[in-house]
Every structure is written in structure tokens, then in C-alpha cells.
Amino acid sequence: MTHSTNHSTRPRRGPADRPTRRGRGPARRIGRTLALVLPVVLVLSGTLAVTRVDWSGNTSSTSALAASAENVSRRAPSRAPHEVLRDKLLVELQERNPGVALTHLQEAVNGRPSLARHCASIARALGRAAVRAYGPSRAQSFARPVCDTSFATGVAAQHS
């Protein structure tokens, strides 16, 4: 009986010792896709299920989703242009300085004459805000003859 010996220095590899094909193949791609898509689908379906439940206890036929959609479709009440301008200038006073805000107030009144009747009240509001932000003496240094010196009136009213 003859025995053959394997003189090879490499060990024999079985099927379990073979290297795997990493990152290739349709199964791996499908698994990755499911890992990304499945949590999103579950969250969305759970959110939709919760919005359809009537949590108020009423047995009315309208769903909570329909009720919330009605609330969203209503427009917020619009603000008057002088209120929008006043708020914008107050923010500008805080971010820059009262002089810039007063210049922009004068430009707004020149560009839109309908704002002229509100100019004095806006300038007084700017004067009061300037005193709160800068103190009375520094706020007074920004005074200009905008809207009949209403800014200075606002500074004086806030200081007294």
C-alpha cells in the first residue's frame, strides 16, 4: 500500500475557510436598503395611525387629522404696515443703532406717504427703546429731526 504525502506548505482550505464576497451581491444591497427604508416607513405609519385616533373622547365623525388641516388652512391675521415697520426698526435699533433706525424710518415715510400719520408714534417708540438699550444721555445723542423730533420726545418721556 502506497501512501502519498502532500509536500505542500499551504494548509488545505475547506468551504468554511474561503473568503467571503464583501459588499457584493443583491442580498447585501437589499438588506442595506431595508435597513434605511424600514425605520422611516414604521415611523410614518405610526404617526399616521396616531393622528387618526380620536383622543378627545368625542364621537364626532371628523378625524383629528381633518381638524388640524382646517386650522392650518386659516390665515393669520395680517398686521398693519406701520406695525411691521415699527417692529423692524426696533430690531434694527438693537442690532445696529438708533441713528440707522431713524434714517430708515425717514426713508420709509418718504417712500410711502401713508405711513406719515404713524411716524411720530414709531419715532417715540424708537426713543423709548433707545433709552432702554443705551441710557438717556447716549440715546439723546442719536436724536434727529425725524417726524417733528418725536424721537427726542420718546427719549425724554422714558427718562422722566
JSON list of C-alpha atoms in Angstrom, two decimals:
[
{"chain": "A", "resi": 1, "resn": "MET", "atom": "CA", "xyz": [0.00, 0.00, 0.00]},
{"chain": "A", "resi": 2, "resn": "THR", "atom": "CA", "xyz": [1.36, 3.28, -1.05]},
{"chain": "A", "resi": 3, "resn": "HIS", "atom": "CA", "xyz": [0.75, 6.46, 0.86]},
{"chain": "A", "resi": 4, "resn": "SER", "atom": "CA", "xyz": [1.06, 9.72, -0.87]},
{"chain": "A", "resi": 5, "resn": "THR", "atom": "CA", "xyz": [2.11, 12.69, 1.15]},
{"chain": "A", "resi": 6, "resn": "ASN", "atom": "CA", "xyz": [1.33, 16.22, 0.36]},
{"chain": "A", "resi": 7, "resn": "HIS", "atom": "CA", "xyz": [4.52, 18.17, 0.44]},
{"chain": "A", "resi": 8, "resn": "SER", "atom": "CA", "xyz": [2.78, 21.48, 0.01]},
{"chain": "A", "resi": 9, "resn": "THR", "atom": "CA", "xyz": [3.41, 24.07, 2.69]},
{"chain": "A", "resi": 10, "resn": "ARG", "atom": "CA", "xyz": [-0.06, 25.58, 2.34]},
{"chain": "A", "resi": 11, "resn": "PRO", "atom": "CA", "xyz": [-2.76, 24.23, 4.59]},
{"chain": "A", "resi": 12, "resn": "ARG", "atom": "CA", "xyz": [-5.84, 22.90, 2.87]},
{"chain": "A", "resi": 13, "resn": "ARG", "atom": "CA", "xyz": [-8.90, 25.12, 2.99]},
{"chain": "A", "resi": 14, "resn": "GLY", "atom": "CA", "xyz": [-12.40, 23.87, 3.36]},
{"chain": "A", "resi": 15, "resn": "PRO", "atom": "CA", "xyz": [-15.61, 25.68, 2.26]},
{"chain": "A", "resi": 16, "resn": "ALA", "atom": "CA", "xyz": [-15.89, 27.48, 5.61]},
{"chain": "A", "resi": 17, "resn": "ASP", "atom": "CA", "xyz": [-12.38, 28.89, 5.28]},
{"chain": "A", "resi": 18, "resn": "ARG", "atom": "CA", "xyz": [-12.96, 30.63, 1.93]},
{"chain": "A", "resi": 19, "resn": "PRO", "atom": "CA", "xyz": [-13.03, 34.43, 1.91]},
{"chain": "A", "resi": 20, "resn": "THR", "atom": "CA", "xyz": [-16.50, 35.99, 1.61]},
{"chain": "A", "resi": 21, "resn": "ARG", "atom": "CA", "xyz": [-17.54, 38.38, -1.09]},
{"chain": "A", "resi": 22, "resn": "ARG", "atom": "CA", "xyz": [-17.94, 41.52, 0.97]},
{"chain": "A", "resi": 23, "resn": "GLY", "atom": "CA", "xyz": [-20.14, 44.31, -0.28]},
{"chain": "A", "resi": 24, "resn": "ARG", "atom": "CA", "xyz": [-21.26, 42.44, -3.37]},
{"chain": "A", "resi": 25, "resn": "GLY", "atom": "CA", "xyz": [-24.40, 40.71, -4.33]},
{"chain": "A", "resi": 26, "resn": "PRO", "atom": "CA", "xyz": [-28.09, 41.55, -4.42]},
{"chain": "A", "resi": 27, "resn": "ALA", "atom": "CA", "xyz": [-28.84, 40.22, -0.92]},
{"chain": "A", "resi": 28, "resn": "ARG", "atom": "CA", "xyz": [-26.49, 42.70, 0.70]},
{"chain": "A", "resi": 29, "resn": "ARG", "atom": "CA", "xyz": [-27.90, 45.60, -1.32]},
{"chain": "A", "resi": 30, "resn": "ILE", "atom": "CA", "xyz": [-31.46, 44.64, -0.42]},
{"chain": "A", "resi": 31, "resn": "GLY", "atom": "CA", "xyz": [-30.51, 44.36, 3.23]},
{"chain": "A", "resi": 32, "resn": "ARG", "atom": "CA", "xyz": [-28.95, 47.80, 3.28]},
{"chain": "A", "resi": 33, "resn": "THR", "atom": "CA", "xyz": [-31.94, 49.33, 1.52]},
{"chain": "A", "resi": 34, "resn": "LEU", "atom": "CA", "xyz": [-34.33, 47.77, 4.01]},
{"chain": "A", "resi": 35, "resn": "ALA", "atom": "CA", "xyz": [-32.18, 48.94, 6.90]},
{"chain": "A", "resi": 36, "resn": "LEU", "atom": "CA", "xyz": [-32.54, 52.52, 5.68]},
{"chain": "A", "resi": 37, "resn": "VAL", "atom": "CA", "xyz": [-36.15, 52.50, 4.48]},
{"chain": "A", "resi": 38, "resn": "LEU", "atom": "CA", "xyz": [-37.87, 50.33, 7.08]},
{"chain": "A", "resi": 39, "resn": "PRO", "atom": "CA", "xyz": [-37.45, 52.67, 10.09]},
{"chain": "A", "resi": 40, "resn": "VAL", "atom": "CA", "xyz": [-38.80, 55.59, 8.06]},
{"chain": "A", "resi": 41, "resn": "VAL", "atom": "CA", "xyz": [-41.84, 53.60, 6.96]},
{"chain": "A", "resi": 42, "resn": "LEU", "atom": "CA", "xyz": [-42.52, 52.44, 10.51]},
{"chain": "A", "resi": 43, "resn": "VAL", "atom": "CA", "xyz": [-42.30, 55.95, 11.95]},
{"chain": "A", "resi": 44, "resn": "LEU", "atom": "CA", "xyz": [-44.56, 57.42, 9.28]},
{"chain": "A", "resi": 45, "resn": "SER", "atom": "CA", "xyz": [-47.16, 54.69, 9.60]},
{"chain": "A", "resi": 46, "resn": "GLY", "atom": "CA", "xyz": [-47.15, 55.06, 13.39]},
{"chain": "A", "resi": 47, "resn": "THR", "atom": "CA", "xyz": [-47.54, 58.83, 13.11]},
{"chain": "A", "resi": 48, "resn": "LEU", "atom": "CA", "xyz": [-50.45, 58.50, 10.72]},
{"chain": "A", "resi": 49, "resn": "ALA", "atom": "CA", "xyz": [-52.11, 55.93, 12.94]},
{"chain": "A", "resi": 50, "resn": "VAL", "atom": "CA", "xyz": [-51.86, 58.21, 15.99]},
{"chain": "A", "resi": 51, "resn": "THR", "atom": "CA", "xyz": [-53.31, 61.19, 14.12]},
{"chain": "A", "resi": 52, "resn": "ARG", "atom": "CA", "xyz": [-56.35, 59.20, 13.10]},
{"chain": "A", "resi": 53, "resn": "VAL", "atom": "CA", "xyz": [-57.29, 58.26, 16.66]},
{"chain": "A", "resi": 54, "resn": "ASP", "atom": "CA", "xyz": [-59.87, 60.50, 18.33]},
{"chain": "A", "resi": 55, "resn": "TRP", "atom": "CA", "xyz": [-58.03, 61.39, 21.54]},
{"chain": "A", "resi": 56, "resn": "SER", "atom": "CA", "xyz": [-60.58, 63.96, 22.68]},
{"chain": "A", "resi": 57, "resn": "GLY", "atom": "CA", "xyz": [-63.17, 61.37, 23.65]},
{"chain": "A", "resi": 58, "resn": "ASN", "atom": "CA", "xyz": [-65.80, 62.87, 21.35]},
{"chain": "A", "resi": 59, "resn": "THR", "atom": "CA", "xyz": [-67.54, 60.51, 18.99]},
{"chain": "A", "resi": 60, "resn": "SER", "atom": "CA", "xyz": [-67.84, 63.08, 16.22]},
{"chain": "A", "resi": 61, "resn": "SER", "atom": "CA", "xyz": [-67.22, 61.92, 12.70]},
{"chain": "A", "resi": 62, "resn": "THR", "atom": "CA", "xyz": [-64.39, 64.34, 11.96]},
{"chain": "A", "resi": 63, "resn": "SER", "atom": "CA", "xyz": [-60.93, 62.97, 12.48]},
{"chain": "A", "resi": 64, "resn": "ALA", "atom": "CA", "xyz": [-58.18, 64.78, 14.31]},
{"chain": "A", "resi": 65, "resn": "LEU", "atom": "CA", "xyz": [-56.20, 64.95, 11.08]},
{"chain": "A", "resi": 66, "resn": "ALA", "atom": "CA", "xyz": [-59.01, 66.77, 9.29]},
{"chain": "A", "resi": 67, "resn": "ALA", "atom": "CA", "xyz": [-59.44, 69.16, 12.21]},
{"chain": "A", "resi": 68, "resn": "SER", "atom": "CA", "xyz": [-55.77, 70.03, 12.26]},
{"chain": "A", "resi": 69, "resn": "ALA", "atom": "CA", "xyz": [-55.80, 70.55, 8.49]},
{"chain": "A", "resi": 70, "resn": "GLU", "atom": "CA", "xyz": [-58.61, 73.08, 8.90]},
{"chain": "A", "resi": 71, "resn": "ASN", "atom": "CA", "xyz": [-56.60, 75.02, 11.48]},
{"chain": "A", "resi": 72, "resn": "VAL", "atom": "CA", "xyz": [-53.58, 75.16, 9.21]},
{"chain": "A", "resi": 73, "resn": "SER", "atom": "CA", "xyz": [-55.54, 76.48, 6.26]},
{"chain": "A", "resi": 74, "resn": "ARG", "atom": "CA", "xyz": [-56.68, 79.59, 8.15]},
{"chain": "A", "resi": 75, "resn": "ARG", "atom": "CA", "xyz": [-54.54, 82.64, 7.58]},
{"chain": "A", "resi": 76, "resn": "ALA", "atom": "CA", "xyz": [-53.05, 84.50, 10.45]},
{"chain": "A", "resi": 77, "resn": "PRO", "atom": "CA", "xyz": [-54.43, 87.99, 10.80]},
{"chain": "A", "resi": 78, "resn": "SER", "atom": "CA", "xyz": [-52.36, 90.39, 8.76]},
{"chain": "A", "resi": 79, "resn": "ARG", "atom": "CA", "xyz": [-50.60, 93.22, 10.54]},
{"chain": "A", "resi": 80, "resn": "ALA", "atom": "CA", "xyz": [-50.78, 96.83, 9.56]},
{"chain": "A", "resi": 81, "resn": "PRO", "atom": "CA", "xyz": [-47.78, 98.17, 7.57]},
{"chain": "A", "resi": 82, "resn": "HIS", "atom": "CA", "xyz": [-46.87, 100.67, 10.29]},
{"chain": "A", "resi": 83, "resn": "GLU", "atom": "CA", "xyz": [-46.73, 97.87, 12.90]},
{"chain": "A", "resi": 84, "resn": "VAL", "atom": "CA", "xyz": [-44.46, 95.80, 10.68]},
{"chain": "A", "resi": 85, "resn": "LEU", "atom": "CA", "xyz": [-42.23, 98.83, 10.09]},
{"chain": "A", "resi": 86, "resn": "ARG", "atom": "CA", "xyz": [-42.09, 99.66, 13.83]},
{"chain": "A", "resi": 87, "resn": "ASP", "atom": "CA", "xyz": [-41.07, 96.11, 14.75]},
{"chain": "A", "resi": 88, "resn": "LYS", "atom": "CA", "xyz": [-38.46, 96.01, 12.00]},
{"chain": "A", "resi": 89, "resn": "LEU", "atom": "CA", "xyz": [-36.97, 99.32, 13.13]},
{"chain": "A", "resi": 90, "resn": "LEU", "atom": "CA", "xyz": [-36.93, 98.24, 16.79]},
{"chain": "A", "resi": 91, "resn": "VAL", "atom": "CA", "xyz": [-34.92, 95.17, 15.83]},
{"chain": "A", "resi": 92, "resn": "GLU", "atom": "CA", "xyz": [-32.63, 97.34, 13.74]},
{"chain": "A", "resi": 93, "resn": "LEU", "atom": "CA", "xyz": [-32.15, 99.68, 16.71]},
{"chain": "A", "resi": 94, "resn": "GLN", "atom": "CA", "xyz": [-30.98, 96.74, 18.82]},
{"chain": "A", "resi": 95, "resn": "GLU", "atom": "CA", "xyz": [-28.73, 95.23, 16.15]},
{"chain": "A", "resi": 96, "resn": "ARG", "atom": "CA", "xyz": [-27.17, 98.46, 14.85]},
{"chain": "A", "resi": 97, "resn": "ASN", "atom": "CA", "xyz": [-28.01, 101.80, 16.46]},
{"chain": "A", "resi": 98, "resn": "PRO", "atom": "CA", "xyz": [-30.89, 104.28, 16.73]},
{"chain": "A", "resi": 99, "resn": "GLY", "atom": "CA", "xyz": [-29.39, 106.54, 14.06]},
{"chain": "A", "resi": 100, "resn": "VAL", "atom": "CA", "xyz": [-29.71, 103.84, 11.40]},
{"chain": "A", "resi": 101, "resn": "ALA", "atom": "CA", "xyz": [-33.27, 103.05, 12.51]},
{"chain": "A", "resi": 102, "resn": "LEU", "atom": "CA", "xyz": [-34.25, 106.74, 12.32]},
{"chain": "A", "resi": 103, "resn": "THR", "atom": "CA", "xyz": [-32.73, 107.07, 8.86]},
{"chain": "A", "resi": 104, "resn": "HIS", "atom": "CA", "xyz": [-34.71, 104.07, 7.65]},
{"chain": "A", "resi": 105, "resn": "LEU", "atom": "CA", "xyz": [-37.87, 105.48, 9.25]},
{"chain": "A", "resi": 106, "resn": "GLN", "atom": "CA", "xyz": [-37.43, 108.73, 7.32]},
{"chain": "A", "resi": 107, "resn": "GLU", "atom": "CA", "xyz": [-36.80, 106.79, 4.09]},
{"chain": "A", "resi": 108, "resn": "ALA", "atom": "CA", "xyz": [-39.89, 104.63, 4.66]},
{"chain": "A", "resi": 109, "resn": "VAL", "atom": "CA", "xyz": [-42.10, 107.69, 5.25]},
{"chain": "A", "resi": 110, "resn": "ASN", "atom": "CA", "xyz": [-40.67, 109.42, 2.17]},
{"chain": "A", "resi": 111, "resn": "GLY", "atom": "CA", "xyz": [-41.24, 106.31, 0.06]},
{"chain": "A", "resi": 112, "resn": "ARG", "atom": "CA", "xyz": [-44.70, 105.57, 1.41]},
{"chain": "A", "resi": 113, "resn": "PRO", "atom": "CA", "xyz": [-46.53, 108.76, 2.47]},
{"chain": "A", "resi": 114, "resn": "SER", "atom": "CA", "xyz": [-49.41, 106.79, 4.04]},
{"chain": "A", "resi": 115, "resn": "LEU", "atom": "CA", "xyz": [-47.00, 105.98, 6.91]},
{"chain": "A", "resi": 116, "resn": "ALA", "atom": "CA", "xyz": [-46.60, 109.68, 7.78]},
{"chain": "A", "resi": 117, "resn": "ARG", "atom": "CA", "xyz": [-49.50, 109.67, 10.25]},
{"chain": "A", "resi": 118, "resn": "HIS", "atom": "CA", "xyz": [-47.77, 106.88, 12.21]},
{"chain": "A", "resi": 119, "resn": "CYS", "atom": "CA", "xyz": [-44.28, 108.39, 12.02]},
{"chain": "A", "resi": 120, "resn": "ALA", "atom": "CA", "xyz": [-44.47, 110.21, 15.35]},
{"chain": "A", "resi": 121, "resn": "SER", "atom": "CA", "xyz": [-45.63, 107.15, 17.30]},
{"chain": "A", "resi": 122, "resn": "ILE", "atom": "CA", "xyz": [-42.94, 104.97, 15.71]},
{"chain": "A", "resi": 123, "resn": "ALA", "atom": "CA", "xyz": [-40.25, 107.57, 16.45]},
{"chain": "A", "resi": 124, "resn": "ARG", "atom": "CA", "xyz": [-41.40, 107.83, 20.10]},
{"chain": "A", "resi": 125, "resn": "ALA", "atom": "CA", "xyz": [-41.26, 104.02, 20.40]},
{"chain": "A", "resi": 126, "resn": "LEU", "atom": "CA", "xyz": [-37.73, 104.11, 18.99]},
{"chain": "A", "resi": 127, "resn": "GLY", "atom": "CA", "xyz": [-36.80, 106.80, 21.52]},
{"chain": "A", "resi": 128, "resn": "ARG", "atom": "CA", "xyz": [-38.10, 104.74, 24.46]},
{"chain": "A", "resi": 129, "resn": "ALA", "atom": "CA", "xyz": [-36.28, 101.64, 23.18]},
{"chain": "A", "resi": 130, "resn": "ALA", "atom": "CA", "xyz": [-33.07, 103.64, 22.73]},
{"chain": "A", "resi": 131, "resn": "VAL", "atom": "CA", "xyz": [-33.18, 104.76, 26.37]},
{"chain": "A", "resi": 132, "resn": "ARG", "atom": "CA", "xyz": [-33.61, 101.15, 27.50]},
{"chain": "A", "resi": 133, "resn": "ALA", "atom": "CA", "xyz": [-30.73, 99.99, 25.28]},
{"chain": "A", "resi": 134, "resn": "TYR", "atom": "CA", "xyz": [-28.26, 102.88, 25.54]},
{"chain": "A", "resi": 135, "resn": "GLY", "atom": "CA", "xyz": [-29.26, 105.02, 28.53]},
{"chain": "A", "resi": 136, "resn": "PRO", "atom": "CA", "xyz": [-30.77, 108.52, 28.38]},
{"chain": "A", "resi": 137, "resn": "SER", "atom": "CA", "xyz": [-27.71, 110.62, 27.51]},
{"chain": "A", "resi": 138, "resn": "ARG", "atom": "CA", "xyz": [-26.37, 108.29, 24.81]},
{"chain": "A", "resi": 139, "resn": "ALA", "atom": "CA", "xyz": [-29.87, 107.80, 23.35]},
{"chain": "A", "resi": 140, "resn": "GLN", "atom": "CA", "xyz": [-30.32, 111.57, 23.10]},
{"chain": "A", "resi": 141, "resn": "SER", "atom": "CA", "xyz": [-27.14, 111.80, 21.02]},
{"chain": "A", "resi": 142, "resn": "PHE", "atom": "CA", "xyz": [-28.88, 109.89, 18.21]},
{"chain": "A", "resi": 143, "resn": "ALA", "atom": "CA", "xyz": [-31.78, 112.40, 18.02]},
{"chain": "A", "resi": 144, "resn": "ARG", "atom": "CA", "xyz": [-32.67, 113.78, 14.58]},
{"chain": "A", "resi": 145, "resn": "PRO", "atom": "CA", "xyz": [-35.47, 115.96, 13.28]},
{"chain": "A", "resi": 146, "resn": "VAL", "atom": "CA", "xyz": [-37.43, 112.95, 12.05]},
{"chain": "A", "resi": 147, "resn": "CYS", "atom": "CA", "xyz": [-41.18, 113.27, 12.42]},
{"chain": "A", "resi": 148, "resn": "ASP", "atom": "CA", "xyz": [-41.06, 116.58, 14.31]},
{"chain": "A", "resi": 149, "resn": "THR", "atom": "CA", "xyz": [-38.46, 115.42, 16.83]},
{"chain": "A", "resi": 150, "resn": "SER", "atom": "CA", "xyz": [-40.70, 112.65, 18.17]},
{"chain": "A", "resi": 151, "resn": "PHE", "atom": "CA", "xyz": [-37.65, 110.52, 18.86]},
{"chain": "A", "resi": 152, "resn": "ALA", "atom": "CA", "xyz": [-36.39, 113.12, 21.32]},
{"chain": "A", "resi": 153, "resn": "THR", "atom": "CA", "xyz": [-39.86, 113.26, 22.88]},
{"chain": "A", "resi": 154, "resn": "GLY", "atom": "CA", "xyz": [-39.76, 109.48, 23.37]},
{"chain": "A", "resi": 155, "resn": "VAL", "atom": "CA", "xyz": [-36.32, 109.72, 24.96]},
{"chain": "A", "resi": 156, "resn": "ALA", "atom": "CA", "xyz": [-37.47, 112.47, 27.32]},
{"chain": "A", "resi": 157, "resn": "ALA", "atom": "CA", "xyz": [-40.68, 110.61, 28.23]},
{"chain": "A", "resi": 158, "resn": "GLN", "atom": "CA", "xyz": [-38.80, 107.43, 29.05]},
{"chain": "A", "resi": 159, "resn": "HIS", "atom": "CA", "xyz": [-36.15, 109.28, 31.06]},
{"chain": "A", "resi": 160, "resn": "SER", "atom": "CA", "xyz": [-38.57, 111.23, 33.24]}
]
